[in-house]
Structures are given as structure tokens and as C-alpha cells.
Coordinates of C-alpha atoms in Angstrom, one line a residue:
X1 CA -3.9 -24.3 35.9
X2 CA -3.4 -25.2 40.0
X3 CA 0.2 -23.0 39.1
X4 CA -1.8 -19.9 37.7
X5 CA -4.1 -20.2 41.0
X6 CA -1.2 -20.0 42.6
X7 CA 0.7 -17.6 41.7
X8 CA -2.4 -14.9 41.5
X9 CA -2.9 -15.8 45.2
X10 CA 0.3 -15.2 46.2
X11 CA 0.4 -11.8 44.3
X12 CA -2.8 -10.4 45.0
X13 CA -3.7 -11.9 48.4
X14 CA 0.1 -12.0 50.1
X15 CA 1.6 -9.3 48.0
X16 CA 4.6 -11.3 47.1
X17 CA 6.8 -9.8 44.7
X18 CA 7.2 -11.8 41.1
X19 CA 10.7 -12.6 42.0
X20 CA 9.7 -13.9 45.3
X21 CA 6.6 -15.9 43.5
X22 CA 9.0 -17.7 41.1
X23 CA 11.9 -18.9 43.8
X24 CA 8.6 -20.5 45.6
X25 CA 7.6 -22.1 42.5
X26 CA 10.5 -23.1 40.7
X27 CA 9.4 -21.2 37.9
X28 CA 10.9 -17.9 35.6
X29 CA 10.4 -14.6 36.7
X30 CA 9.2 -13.7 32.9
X31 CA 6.6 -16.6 33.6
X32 CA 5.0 -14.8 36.5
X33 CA 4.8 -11.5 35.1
X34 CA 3.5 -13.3 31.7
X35 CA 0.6 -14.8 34.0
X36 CA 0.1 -11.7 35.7
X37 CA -0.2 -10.0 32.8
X38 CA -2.6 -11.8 30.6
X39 CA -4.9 -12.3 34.1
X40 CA -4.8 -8.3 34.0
X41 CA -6.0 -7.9 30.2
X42 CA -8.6 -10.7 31.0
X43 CA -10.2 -8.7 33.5
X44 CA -9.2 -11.8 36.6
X45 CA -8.4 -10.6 40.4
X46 CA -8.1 -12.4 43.3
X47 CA -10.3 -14.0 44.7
X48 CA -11.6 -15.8 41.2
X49 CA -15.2 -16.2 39.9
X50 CA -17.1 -18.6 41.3
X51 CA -17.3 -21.5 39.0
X52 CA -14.3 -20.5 36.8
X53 CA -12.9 -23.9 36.2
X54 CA -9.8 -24.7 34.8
X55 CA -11.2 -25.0 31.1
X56 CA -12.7 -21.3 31.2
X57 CA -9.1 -20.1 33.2
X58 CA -7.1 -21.2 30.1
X59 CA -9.6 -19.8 27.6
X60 CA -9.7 -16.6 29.6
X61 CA -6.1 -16.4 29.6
X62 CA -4.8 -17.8 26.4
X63 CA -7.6 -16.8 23.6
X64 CA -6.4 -18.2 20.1
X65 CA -4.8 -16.0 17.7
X66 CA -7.3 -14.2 15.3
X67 CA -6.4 -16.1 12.0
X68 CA -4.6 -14.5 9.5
X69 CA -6.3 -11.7 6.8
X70 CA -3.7 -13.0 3.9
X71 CA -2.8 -16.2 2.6
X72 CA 0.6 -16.2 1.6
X73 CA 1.2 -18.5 -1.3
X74 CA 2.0 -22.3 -1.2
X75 CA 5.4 -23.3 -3.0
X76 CA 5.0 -25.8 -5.9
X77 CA 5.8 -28.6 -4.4
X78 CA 6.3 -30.6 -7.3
X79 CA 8.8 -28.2 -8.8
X80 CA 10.7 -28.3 -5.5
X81 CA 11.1 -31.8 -5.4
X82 CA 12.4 -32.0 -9.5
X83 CA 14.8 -28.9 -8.6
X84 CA 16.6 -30.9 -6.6
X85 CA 17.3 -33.6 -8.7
X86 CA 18.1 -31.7 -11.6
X87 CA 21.6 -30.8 -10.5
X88 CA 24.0 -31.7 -7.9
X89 CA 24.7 -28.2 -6.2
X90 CA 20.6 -27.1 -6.0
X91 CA 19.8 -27.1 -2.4
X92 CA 16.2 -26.5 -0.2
X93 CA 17.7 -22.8 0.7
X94 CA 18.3 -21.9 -3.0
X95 CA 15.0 -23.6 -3.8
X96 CA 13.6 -20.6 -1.1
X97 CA 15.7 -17.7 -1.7
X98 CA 13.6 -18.0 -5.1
X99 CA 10.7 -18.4 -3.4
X100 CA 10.9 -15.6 -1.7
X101 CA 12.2 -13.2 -4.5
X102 CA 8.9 -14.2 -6.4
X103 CA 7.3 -14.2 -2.8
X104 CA 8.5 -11.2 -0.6
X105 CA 5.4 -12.0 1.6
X106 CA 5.8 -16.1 1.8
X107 CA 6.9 -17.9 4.2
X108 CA 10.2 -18.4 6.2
X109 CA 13.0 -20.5 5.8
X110 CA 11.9 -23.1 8.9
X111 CA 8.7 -23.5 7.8
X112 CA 9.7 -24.0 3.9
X113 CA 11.4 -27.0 4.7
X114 CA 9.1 -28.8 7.2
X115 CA 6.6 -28.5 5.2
X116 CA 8.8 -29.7 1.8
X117 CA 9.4 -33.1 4.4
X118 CA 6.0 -33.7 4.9
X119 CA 4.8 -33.4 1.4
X120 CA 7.7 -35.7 0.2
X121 CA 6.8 -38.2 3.2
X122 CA 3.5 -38.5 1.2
X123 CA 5.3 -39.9 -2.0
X124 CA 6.1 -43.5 -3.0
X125 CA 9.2 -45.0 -0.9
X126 CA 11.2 -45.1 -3.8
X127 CA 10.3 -41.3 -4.7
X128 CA 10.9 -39.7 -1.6
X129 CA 15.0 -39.9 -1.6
X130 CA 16.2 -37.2 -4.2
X131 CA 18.7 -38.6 -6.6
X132 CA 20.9 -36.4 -9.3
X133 CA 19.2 -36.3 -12.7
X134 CA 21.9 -39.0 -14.6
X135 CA 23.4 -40.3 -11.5
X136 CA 22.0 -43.2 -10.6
X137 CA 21.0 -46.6 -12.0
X138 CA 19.5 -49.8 -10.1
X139 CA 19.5 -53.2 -11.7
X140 CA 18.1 -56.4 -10.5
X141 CA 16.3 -59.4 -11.5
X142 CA 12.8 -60.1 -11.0
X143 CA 11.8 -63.0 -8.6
X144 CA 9.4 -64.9 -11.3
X145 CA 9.7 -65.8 -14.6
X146 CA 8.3 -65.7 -18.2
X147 CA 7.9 -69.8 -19.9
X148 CA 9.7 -69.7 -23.4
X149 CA 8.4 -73.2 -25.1
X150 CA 10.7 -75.0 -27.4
X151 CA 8.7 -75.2 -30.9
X152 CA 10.4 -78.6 -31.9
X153 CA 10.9 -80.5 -28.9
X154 CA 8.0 -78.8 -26.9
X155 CA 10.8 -78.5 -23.9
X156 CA 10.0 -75.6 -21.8
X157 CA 12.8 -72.9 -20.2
X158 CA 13.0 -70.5 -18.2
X159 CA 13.1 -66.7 -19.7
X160 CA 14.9 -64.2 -16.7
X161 CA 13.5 -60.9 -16.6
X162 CA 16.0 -58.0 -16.3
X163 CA 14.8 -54.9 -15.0
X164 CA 17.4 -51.5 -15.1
X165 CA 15.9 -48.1 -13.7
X166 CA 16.9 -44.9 -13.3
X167 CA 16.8 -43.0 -10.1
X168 CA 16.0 -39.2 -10.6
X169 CA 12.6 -40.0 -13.5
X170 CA 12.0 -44.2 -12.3
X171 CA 12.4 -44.7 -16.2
X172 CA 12.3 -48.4 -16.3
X173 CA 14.2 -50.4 -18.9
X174 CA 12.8 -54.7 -19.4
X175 CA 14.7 -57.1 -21.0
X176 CA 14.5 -61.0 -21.0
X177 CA 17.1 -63.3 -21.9
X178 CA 17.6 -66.8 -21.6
X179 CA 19.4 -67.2 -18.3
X180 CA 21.0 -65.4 -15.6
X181 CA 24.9 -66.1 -16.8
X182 CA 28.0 -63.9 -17.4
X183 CA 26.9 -62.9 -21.2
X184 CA 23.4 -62.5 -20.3
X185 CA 23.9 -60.0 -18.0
X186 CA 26.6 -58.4 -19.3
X187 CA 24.4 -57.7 -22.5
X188 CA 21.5 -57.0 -20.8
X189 CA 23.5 -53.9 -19.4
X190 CA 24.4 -52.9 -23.3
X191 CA 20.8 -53.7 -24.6
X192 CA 20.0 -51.3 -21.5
X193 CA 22.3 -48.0 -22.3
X194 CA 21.1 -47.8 -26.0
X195 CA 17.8 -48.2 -25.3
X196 CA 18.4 -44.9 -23.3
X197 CA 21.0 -43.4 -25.2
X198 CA 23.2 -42.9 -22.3
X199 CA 25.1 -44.1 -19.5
X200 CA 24.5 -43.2 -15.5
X201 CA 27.6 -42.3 -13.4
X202 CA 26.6 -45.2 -11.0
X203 CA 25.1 -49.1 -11.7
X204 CA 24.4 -50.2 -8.3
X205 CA 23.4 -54.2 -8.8
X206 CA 22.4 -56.5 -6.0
X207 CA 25.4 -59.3 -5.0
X208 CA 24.5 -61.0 -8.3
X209 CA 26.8 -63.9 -9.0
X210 CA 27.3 -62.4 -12.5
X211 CA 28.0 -58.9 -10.8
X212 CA 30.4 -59.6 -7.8
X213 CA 32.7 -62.5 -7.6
X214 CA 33.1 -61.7 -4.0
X215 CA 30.7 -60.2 -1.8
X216 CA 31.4 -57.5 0.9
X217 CA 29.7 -54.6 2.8
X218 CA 33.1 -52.3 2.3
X219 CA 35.6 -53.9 -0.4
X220 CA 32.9 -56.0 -3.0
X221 CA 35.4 -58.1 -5.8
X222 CA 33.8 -57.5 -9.3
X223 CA 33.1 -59.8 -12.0
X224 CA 36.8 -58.9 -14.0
X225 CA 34.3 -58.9 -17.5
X226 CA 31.7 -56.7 -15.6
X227 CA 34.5 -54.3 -14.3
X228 CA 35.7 -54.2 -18.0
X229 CA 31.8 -53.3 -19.1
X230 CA 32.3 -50.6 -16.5
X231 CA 35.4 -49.1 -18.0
X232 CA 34.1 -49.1 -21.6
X233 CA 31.2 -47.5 -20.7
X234 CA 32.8 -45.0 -18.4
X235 CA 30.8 -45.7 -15.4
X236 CA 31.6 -46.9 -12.1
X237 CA 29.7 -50.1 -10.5
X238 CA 29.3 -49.9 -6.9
X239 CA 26.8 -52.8 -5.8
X240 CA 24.3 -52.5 -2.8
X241 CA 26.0 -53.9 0.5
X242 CA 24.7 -57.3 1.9
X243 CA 21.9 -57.0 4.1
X244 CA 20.6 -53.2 3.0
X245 CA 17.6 -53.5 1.4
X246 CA 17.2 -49.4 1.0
X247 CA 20.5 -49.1 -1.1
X248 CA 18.2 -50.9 -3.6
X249 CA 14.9 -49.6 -2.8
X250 CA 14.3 -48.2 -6.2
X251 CA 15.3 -51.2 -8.1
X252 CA 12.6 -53.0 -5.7
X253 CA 9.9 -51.0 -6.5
X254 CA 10.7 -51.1 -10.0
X255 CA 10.8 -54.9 -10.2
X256 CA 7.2 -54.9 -8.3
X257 CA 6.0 -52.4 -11.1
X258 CA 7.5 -54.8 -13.6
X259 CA 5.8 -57.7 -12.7
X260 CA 2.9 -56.0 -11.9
X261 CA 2.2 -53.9 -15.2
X262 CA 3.9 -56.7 -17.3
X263 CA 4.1 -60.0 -15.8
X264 CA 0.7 -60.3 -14.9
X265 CA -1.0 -59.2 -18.1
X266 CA 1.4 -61.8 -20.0
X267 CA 1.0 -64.4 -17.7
X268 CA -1.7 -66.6 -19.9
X269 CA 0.0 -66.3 -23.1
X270 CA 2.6 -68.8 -25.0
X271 CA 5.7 -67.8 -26.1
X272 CA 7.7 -70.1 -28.2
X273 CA 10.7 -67.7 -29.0
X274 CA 12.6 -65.0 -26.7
X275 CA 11.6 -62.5 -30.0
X276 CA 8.4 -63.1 -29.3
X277 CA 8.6 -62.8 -25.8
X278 CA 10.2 -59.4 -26.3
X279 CA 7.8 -58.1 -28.4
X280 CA 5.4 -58.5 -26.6
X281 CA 6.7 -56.8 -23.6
X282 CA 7.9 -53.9 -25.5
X283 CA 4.2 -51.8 -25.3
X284 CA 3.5 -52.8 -22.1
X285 CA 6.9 -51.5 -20.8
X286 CA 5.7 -48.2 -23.0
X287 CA 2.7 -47.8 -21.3
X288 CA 4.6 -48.7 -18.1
X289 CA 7.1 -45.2 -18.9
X290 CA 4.5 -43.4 -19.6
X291 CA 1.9 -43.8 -16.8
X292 CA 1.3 -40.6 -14.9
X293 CA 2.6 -40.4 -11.2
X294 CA -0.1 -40.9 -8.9
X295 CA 1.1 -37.9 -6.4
X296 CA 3.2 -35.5 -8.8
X297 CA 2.9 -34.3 -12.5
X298 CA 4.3 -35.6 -15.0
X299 CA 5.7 -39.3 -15.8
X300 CA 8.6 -41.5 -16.3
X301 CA 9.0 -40.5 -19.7
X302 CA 8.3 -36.6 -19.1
X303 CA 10.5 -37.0 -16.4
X304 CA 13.4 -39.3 -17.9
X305 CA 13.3 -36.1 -20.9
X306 CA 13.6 -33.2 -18.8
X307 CA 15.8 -35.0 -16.3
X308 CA 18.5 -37.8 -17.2
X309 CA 18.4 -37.8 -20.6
X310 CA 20.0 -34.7 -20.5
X311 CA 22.4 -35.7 -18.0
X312 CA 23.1 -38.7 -19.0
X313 CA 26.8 -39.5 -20.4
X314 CA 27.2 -40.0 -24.3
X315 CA 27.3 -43.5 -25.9
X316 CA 31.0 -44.7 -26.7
X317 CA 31.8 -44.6 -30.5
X318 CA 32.0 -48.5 -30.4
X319 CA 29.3 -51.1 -28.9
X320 CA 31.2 -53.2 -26.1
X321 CA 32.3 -56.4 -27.3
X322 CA 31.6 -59.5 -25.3
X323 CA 34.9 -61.0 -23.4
X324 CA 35.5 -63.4 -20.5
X325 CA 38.5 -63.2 -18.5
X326 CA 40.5 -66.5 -17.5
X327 CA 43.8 -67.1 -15.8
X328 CA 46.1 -69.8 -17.7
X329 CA 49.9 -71.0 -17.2
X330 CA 51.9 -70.8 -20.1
X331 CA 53.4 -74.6 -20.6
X332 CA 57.2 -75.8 -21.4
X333 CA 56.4 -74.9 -24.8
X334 CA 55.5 -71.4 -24.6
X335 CA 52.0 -71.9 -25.3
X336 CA 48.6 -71.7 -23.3
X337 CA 45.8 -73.1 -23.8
X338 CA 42.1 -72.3 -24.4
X339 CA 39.0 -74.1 -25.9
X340 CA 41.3 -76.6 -27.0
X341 CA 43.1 -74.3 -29.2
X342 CA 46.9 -73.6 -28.2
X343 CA 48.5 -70.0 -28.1
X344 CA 51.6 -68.8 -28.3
X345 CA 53.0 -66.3 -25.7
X346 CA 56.7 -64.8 -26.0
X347 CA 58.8 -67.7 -25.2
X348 CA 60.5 -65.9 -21.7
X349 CA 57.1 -66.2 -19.8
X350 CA 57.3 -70.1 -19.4
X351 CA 55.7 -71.5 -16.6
X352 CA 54.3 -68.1 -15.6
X353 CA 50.6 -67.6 -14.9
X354 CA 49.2 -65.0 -17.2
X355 CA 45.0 -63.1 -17.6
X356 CA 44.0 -64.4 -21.0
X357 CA 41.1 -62.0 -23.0
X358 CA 38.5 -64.1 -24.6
X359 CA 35.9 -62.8 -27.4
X360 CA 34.1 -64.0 -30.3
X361 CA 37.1 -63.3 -32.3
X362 CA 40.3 -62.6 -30.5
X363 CA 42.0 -64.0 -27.7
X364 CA 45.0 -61.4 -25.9
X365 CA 46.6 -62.4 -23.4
X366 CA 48.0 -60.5 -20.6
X367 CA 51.0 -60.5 -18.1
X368 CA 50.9 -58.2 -15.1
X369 CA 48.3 -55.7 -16.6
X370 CA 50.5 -55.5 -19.7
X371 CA 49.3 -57.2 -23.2
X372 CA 51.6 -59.4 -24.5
X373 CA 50.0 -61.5 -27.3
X374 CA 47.1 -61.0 -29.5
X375 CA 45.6 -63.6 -31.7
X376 CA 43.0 -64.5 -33.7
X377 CA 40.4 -67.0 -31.9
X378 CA 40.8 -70.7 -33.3
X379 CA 37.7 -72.8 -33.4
X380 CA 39.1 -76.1 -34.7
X381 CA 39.8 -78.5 -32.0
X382 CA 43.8 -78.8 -31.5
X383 CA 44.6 -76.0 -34.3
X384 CA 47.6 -73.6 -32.6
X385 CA 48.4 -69.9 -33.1
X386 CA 52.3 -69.3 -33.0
X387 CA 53.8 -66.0 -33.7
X388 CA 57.2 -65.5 -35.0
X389 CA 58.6 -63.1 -32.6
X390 CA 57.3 -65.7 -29.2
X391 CA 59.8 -68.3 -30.7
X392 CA 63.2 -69.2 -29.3
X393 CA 66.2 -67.8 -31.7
X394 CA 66.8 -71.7 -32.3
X395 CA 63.0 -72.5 -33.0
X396 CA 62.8 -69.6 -35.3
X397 CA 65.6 -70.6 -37.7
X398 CA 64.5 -73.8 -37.4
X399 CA 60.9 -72.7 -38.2
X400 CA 62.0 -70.4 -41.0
X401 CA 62.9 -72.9 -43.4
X402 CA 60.4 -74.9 -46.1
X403 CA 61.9 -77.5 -48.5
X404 CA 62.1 -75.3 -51.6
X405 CA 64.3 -72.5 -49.3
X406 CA 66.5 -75.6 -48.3
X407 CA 66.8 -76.5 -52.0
X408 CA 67.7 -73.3 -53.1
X409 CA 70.1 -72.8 -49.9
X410 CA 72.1 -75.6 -51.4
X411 CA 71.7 -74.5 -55.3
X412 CA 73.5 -71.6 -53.7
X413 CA 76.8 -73.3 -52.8
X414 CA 76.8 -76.1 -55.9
X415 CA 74.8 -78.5 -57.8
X416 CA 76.2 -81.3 -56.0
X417 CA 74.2 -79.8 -52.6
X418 CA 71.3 -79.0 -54.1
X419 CA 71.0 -82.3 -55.1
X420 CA 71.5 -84.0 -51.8
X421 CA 69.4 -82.1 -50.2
X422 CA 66.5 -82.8 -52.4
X423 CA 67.4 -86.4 -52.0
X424 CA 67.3 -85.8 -48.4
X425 CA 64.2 -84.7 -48.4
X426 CA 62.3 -86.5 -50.7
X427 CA 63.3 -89.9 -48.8
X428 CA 61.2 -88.8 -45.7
X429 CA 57.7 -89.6 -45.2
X430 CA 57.8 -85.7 -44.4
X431 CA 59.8 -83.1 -45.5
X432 CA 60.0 -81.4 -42.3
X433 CA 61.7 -84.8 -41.1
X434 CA 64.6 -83.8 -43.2
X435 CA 64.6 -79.7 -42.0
X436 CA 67.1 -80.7 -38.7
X437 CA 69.6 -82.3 -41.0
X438 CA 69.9 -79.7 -43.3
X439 CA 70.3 -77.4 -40.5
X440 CA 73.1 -79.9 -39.7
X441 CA 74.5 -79.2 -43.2
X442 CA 74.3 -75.1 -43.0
X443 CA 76.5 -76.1 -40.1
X444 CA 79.0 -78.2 -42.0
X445 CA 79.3 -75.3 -44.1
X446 CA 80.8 -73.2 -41.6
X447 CA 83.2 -75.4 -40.4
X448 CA 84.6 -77.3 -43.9
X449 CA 83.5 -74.4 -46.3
X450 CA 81.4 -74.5 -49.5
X451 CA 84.1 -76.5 -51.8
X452 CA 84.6 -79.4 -49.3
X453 CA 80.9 -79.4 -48.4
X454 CA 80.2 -79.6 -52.3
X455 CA 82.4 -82.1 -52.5
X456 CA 81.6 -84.5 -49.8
X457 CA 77.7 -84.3 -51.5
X458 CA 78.8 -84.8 -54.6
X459 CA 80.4 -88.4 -53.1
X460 CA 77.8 -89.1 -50.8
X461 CA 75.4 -89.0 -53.9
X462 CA 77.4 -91.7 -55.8
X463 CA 77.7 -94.1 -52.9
X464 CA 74.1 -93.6 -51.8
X465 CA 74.3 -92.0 -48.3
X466 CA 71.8 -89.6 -48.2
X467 CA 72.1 -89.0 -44.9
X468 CA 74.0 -85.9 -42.6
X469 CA 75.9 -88.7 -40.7
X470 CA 77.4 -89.5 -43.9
X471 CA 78.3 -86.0 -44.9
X472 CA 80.0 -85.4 -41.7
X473 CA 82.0 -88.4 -41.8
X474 CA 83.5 -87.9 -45.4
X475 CA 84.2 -84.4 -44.4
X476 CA 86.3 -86.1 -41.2
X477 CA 88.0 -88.2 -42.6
X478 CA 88.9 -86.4 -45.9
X479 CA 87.0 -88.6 -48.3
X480 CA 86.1 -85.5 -50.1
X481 CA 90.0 -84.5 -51.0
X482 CA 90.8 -87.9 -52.2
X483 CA 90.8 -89.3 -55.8
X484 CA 87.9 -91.3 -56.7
X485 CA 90.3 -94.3 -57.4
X486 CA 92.0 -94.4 -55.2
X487 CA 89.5 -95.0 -52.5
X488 CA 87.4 -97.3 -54.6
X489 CA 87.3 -101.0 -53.3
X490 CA 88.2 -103.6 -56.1
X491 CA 88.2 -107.0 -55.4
X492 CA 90.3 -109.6 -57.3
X493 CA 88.5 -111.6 -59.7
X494 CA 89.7 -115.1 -58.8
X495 CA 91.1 -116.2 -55.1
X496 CA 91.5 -119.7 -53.3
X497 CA 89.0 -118.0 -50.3
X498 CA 86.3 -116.8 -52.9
X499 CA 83.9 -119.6 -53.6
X500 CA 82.2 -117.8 -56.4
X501 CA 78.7 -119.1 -57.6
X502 CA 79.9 -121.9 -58.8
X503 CA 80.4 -123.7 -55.8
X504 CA 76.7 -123.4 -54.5
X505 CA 76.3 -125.5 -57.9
X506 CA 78.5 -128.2 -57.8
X507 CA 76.9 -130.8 -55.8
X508 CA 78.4 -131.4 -52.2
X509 CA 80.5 -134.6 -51.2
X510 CA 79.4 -136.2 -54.8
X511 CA 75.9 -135.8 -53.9
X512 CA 73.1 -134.3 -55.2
X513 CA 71.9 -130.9 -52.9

């Protein structure tokens, strides 16, 4: 007020111009002729009243504005705020441009959206950032825990309590399982997208050991059988970074809510089963969906129906399938194993470190993002998988052959080879001890022919040697070609150097043995 004073006695009682007034003053030439002015339409000269103090100068000179004859008519709020999470391209100015169509008299653009912020800053935290109707899931785990008793040892565990909400309607989704492990989770997640018939565009999870395998505020390393879930489902996990407790504000206020509306009425009761445990949390998480908002209409199940589950993406044909994901080397022998069972793997990857698949049923196995072996999961301890095409050309002949395909190998080239190789193999303890040295034969074959071969079998039967060594050798040496009597040994009957048995019965040196 000492400024106003001022400048009407420099106007009125020097006769200073306004321009003149202002350079003294360090004030705008529209500001002197705006006090001048509204001094004039009070009715204020100089010299002032006595007793005009500086509370009746500014009431004299700035009156408040008459109020308003109309009201101009409030936007619903409410609708506002659910507008903008329906779709992705609704904005606050499209929201208004509305407004005003139905409106030509409301209010302007400026004012629409300072007052849509301070209505929204009246809302729950976790309601006052607009997400996209099916964008958005949180996940976490809540801090406490439900007590599952055993009913035949009395032992009690631990039941984890999984909660899943999503981000445009706070529908919340409970489930409890029996730890907080790879499959738990995992299926939690399935359990969690049928029971709202639909999957978000984004699961963002906190750095849960199941979730990340390595956590990071720009590059996080998923879980490879959460990343898989992911893929199946045909949305993308993107966990909250370390140390940002509002990327996961929603799933925090959904866990409170949880243990809260849930938890706490359940906290007396028994539970000696996790069926039971879930069935009893199924009506409370009902009434949970179905609670009205405190500061908006509707609820999280009005809301969840007119907003995600319409946006939400459709189901796959097939429920995901439980795997884990290892890294194995494939030994000297072609073969990996896992759980004790061995695998076979094509025979040229030995020694090389290979992703191995694992499920209930199968196990595939993978070399630089490629499949390259499937096969059914083994259960007995030691059992092996081998398929034909992993094997060696060698190990596949070799592996080819049983005893009655040997047998009727031979019955192909005579009777004579048949026979020996039955022999051959009957003499073992197993017949697949025979299997090299009829291999050994097959090669005979080749390089004497099917007469001699016959042959030399045929004579290796009447002498007794049943073995491939003996084979060979009558082949070398030409046994085969020669006559039977020839070749035979016959020993004289009587000979000064044979002793015959009756010397070891004639009494030596005249005495009595």
C-alpha cells in the first residue's frame, strides 16, 4: 500500500507524469495508470481521508468480483478418470473437447485439468496413476503366512500367499501354495490367467528369486522357465527395478488389502490341507473384488468387466506345461544325463555343452537355440533313451542286429553258417557277447566269399571251434579247400616212444606202485 500512497502523491501533488512515476519506482507504466485508475472509480484524491488505513485502501481499490449468476457444470470426474484408462490414445483434451460439446458454457481447457489433478490427488495411491485397461499386471508375495498342519504327523508348514492384480480395475487374484519355488510360482501365474480369462501385456514381479536369476535396474536376467511362461502366454515380463518401490505400488497396496480382508479374518482357523486353505479364501477374495471404492463408483469387479476383461489378450489353445531348464555336457558316449536317466544326443555334439528341456513327460534337448533330441522322460534309476539316428554308423550296425537276425544272416549263405553261429551264440552267458564276432564273420564274407566261409564253418563245427579266431584261421591257411583226410592226424597204433596204458600198470623196478 506505501507504493499506491506513492504514486497518487506524486501524480496529484507534483504532477508527475505516469511515465515519470514509474522510472522513480521501478514499476510498469500500465501499473501506474492501473492505480490511477481504480483510485479515480473509487472516488480517492490527494490528499487521502483521514484514517484510511492500508486495510480500507486495498478494499477501496480492489473490491472482489461480484460472484457469478450461472454455475457452469462440474465434469464427472469419475468418468474422466475411467476414460483414460479405457484405451491407450484417450487423452485429458479429448476428455474436454467432449465436455465442452455437451457443455458450450463449461469451463476452459486450464482449468479442466487442474481441477481433474486435484480430484485424482484425493484417491488411493495406487489409484491415482492411470494405467491402460489390460495393460498391466503386479505380482508379489505377501510378507506373512497362512499355517497348513500335517493331519498325520501334526508337522506344521508354511502356506505362501500369492497375490496378482491388475492395474486399470485393482481386480485382485489370491492363491496359496506350498512354497515360494520355481513350479510354485510358475503355476501360480497359470492358476492366475484362467482365473481371469486373459493375459495383461505386462507382469511386472518384484526381484523374486523365482522371477529374475539376475537382478538389474536396466538389463534384469530372467528365470529361463519364467521367460518361457512369458512366451507361451504372449506377454512380456518386465520386473520392478531395485530400489523403486512405486514401480510396484499397486501390487503393495494390493498385498495390504490381501492381508487385511483375508489374512486377518483367517488368522484363528486350522487348516490341515492347502484345499482347504483355498477354499476358504475363495469368498473372502469375492467379497474383496467386489467391495465398492471408497472415492469412485463402481468396484473391482464392475471395473475389471467394463475395463480389462475386455482388453485383456485371449487364453492360448493349450494350458502351459511345467518345464525347468538345465545346462548339461554331452559325455564320450553321446549321452547326457538327467535324474539319473541317460539321453542320447546325435553322436557329433560330444563334449559339447547343450540347454536340456525338462517336464513331467519329455525331456528335449537343445544346441544353440536349435532342438536336437526329444525323448520320452525316464523315471527308473539308470534306464537310458538312445535313438537310432544319434548313433555312430559303426554303433548302428552293431546295434541293429539281435540273435535270430544273426541266425538267419547265416541260414542265408549255408547251413553250415547258420549253425555256427547259433553255436556261437548259445555258448555265451549273453547273446549280445557273441554280436561282435558275427560281425567279424559278415566280414569274412567279404573277403573269402560265401562257399569258403561255408566251408571253413562247416570244419570248424566238427573240430569244435566255435570261435571267429578259428574261422579266420582255416580260412588263412586253406583248411577249408583241403580234403578232410588228408589233414586229419592219425597216430600209429604201436611205437617204442608210446607207453600206452599199460605201462602205468605194470609195476615199476619189480615193485608194487
Amino acid at each position: 500500500m506505501r507504493r499506491i500512497r506513492e504514486v497518487l502523491r506524486l501524480k496529484h501533488e507534483l504532477r508527475r507524469s505516469h511515465r515519470e512515476i514509474a522510472r522513480s519506482l521501478g514499476i510498469a507504466n500500465s501499473t501506474v495508470s492501473d492505480y490511477a485508475r481504480r483510485a479515480s472509480a473509487a472516488g480517492l484524491s490527494w490528499p487521502l481521508p483521514e484514517g484510511l488505513d492500508d486495510a480500507a485502501l486495498e478494499a477501496a481499490l480492489f473490491p472482489p468480483s461480484p460472484p457469478s449468476r450461472v454455475r457452469r457444470p462440474e465434469p464427472d470426474w469419475d468418468r474422466v478418470h475411467r476414460e483414460l484408462q479405457r484405451h491407450k490414445g484417450v487423452t485429458l483434451e479429448l476428455l474436454w473437447l467432449e465436455y465442452r460439446e455437451a457443455h458450450p458454457d463449461g469451463y476452459q481447457y486450464s482449468w479442466f485439468c487442474g481441477r481433474y489433478r486435484e480430484w485424482r490427488g484425493t484417491l488411493d495411491t495406487a489409484m491415482r496413476q492411470v494405467y491402460r485397461a489390460g495393460e498391466k499386471a503386479f505380482v508379489d508375495y505377501a510378507g506373512p503366512t497362512f499355517e497348513v498342519v500335517d493331519p498325520k504327523t501334526g508337522e506344521v508348514h508354511d502356506a505362501m500367499v500369492f497375490v496378482g492384480v491388475l492395474g486399470a480395475s485393482n481386480h485382485t487374484f489370491v492363491d496359496v501354495t506350498r512354497s515360494r519355488s520355481l513350479p510354485d510360482w510358475t503355476m501360480s501365474h497359470v492358476r492366475m490367467f484362467e482365473h481371469w480369462g486373459g493375459v495383461p501385456e505386462l507382469v511386472i514381479p518384484d526381484n523374486e528369486k523365482a522371477a529374475v536369476h539376475r537382478a538389474s535396474r536396466y538389463e534384469p536376467e530372467l528365470n529361463p522357465t519364467y521367460r518361457e511362461l512369458a512366451r507361451h502366454y504372449g506377454t512380456t515380463v518386465l520386473p520392478a527395478r531395485p530400489g523403486a518401490p512405486r514401480d510396484k505400488a499397486k501390487a503393495e497396496a494390493a498385498v495390504q488389502n490381501v492381508e487385511r480382508r483375508i489374512m486377518a479374518p483367517l488368522r484363528d482357523r486350522k487348516f490341515f490341507s492347502l484345499g482347504e486353505l483355498r477354499e476358504a479364501v475363495a469368498p473372502l477374495l469375492d467379497e474383496l473384488n467386489e467391495r465398492p471404492f471408497k472415492k469412485i463408483e463402481g468396484s473391482r469387479r464392475s471395473w475389471f468387466e467394463d475395463l480389462d476383461r475386455p482388453a485383456l489378450s485371449p487364453l492360448p489353445a493349450e494350458r502351459y506345461e511345467y518345464a525347468e531348464w538345465r545346462k548339461a555336457r554331452v559325455n564320450i558316449d553321446y549321452h547326457i544325463q538327467v535324474a539319473h536317466a541317460l539321453y542320447s544326443v546325435p553322436h557329433q555334439l560330444g563334449r559339447r555343452e547343450v540347454d536340456v528341456r525338462i517336464t513331467a513327460h519329455t525331456i528335449e534337448i537343445f544346441h544353440r537355440h536349435r532342438r536336437v533330441a526329444a525323448h520320452l522322460r525316464i523315471h527308473a534309476r539308470g534306464a537310458f533313451s538312445t535313438e537310432w539316428s544319434h548313433m555312430p554308423a559303426a554303433h548302428r550296425e552293431h546295434a541293429g542286429w539281435t540273435p535270430s537276425k544273426l541266425i538267419a544272416w547265416g541260414g542265408r549263405n549255408g547251413p553250415h553258417t547258420a549253425a555256427f553261429v547259433e553255436q556261437l551264440l548259445a555258448r555265451r552267458p549273453h547273446p549280445e557277447q557273441g554280436y561282435r564276432s558275427c560281425l567279424g564273420l559278415k566280414d569274412l564274407l567279404r573277403n573269402y566269399g560265401g562257399e569258403r566261409l561255408e566251408a571253413a564253418c562247416s570244419r570248424a563245427l566238427r573240430i569244435g571251434a566255435l570261435t571267429y579266431r578259428s574261422v579266420k584261421s582255416i580260412l588263412a591257411t586253406g583248411l577249408d579247400r583241403a580234403g578232410d583226410e588228408q589233414h586229419e592226424l592219425s597216430l600209429p597204433g604201436r611205437h617204442d616212444n608210446i607207453r600206452g596204458p599199460g605201462y602205468y600198470a605194470t609195476p615199476r623196478n619189480g615193485k608194487e606202485s
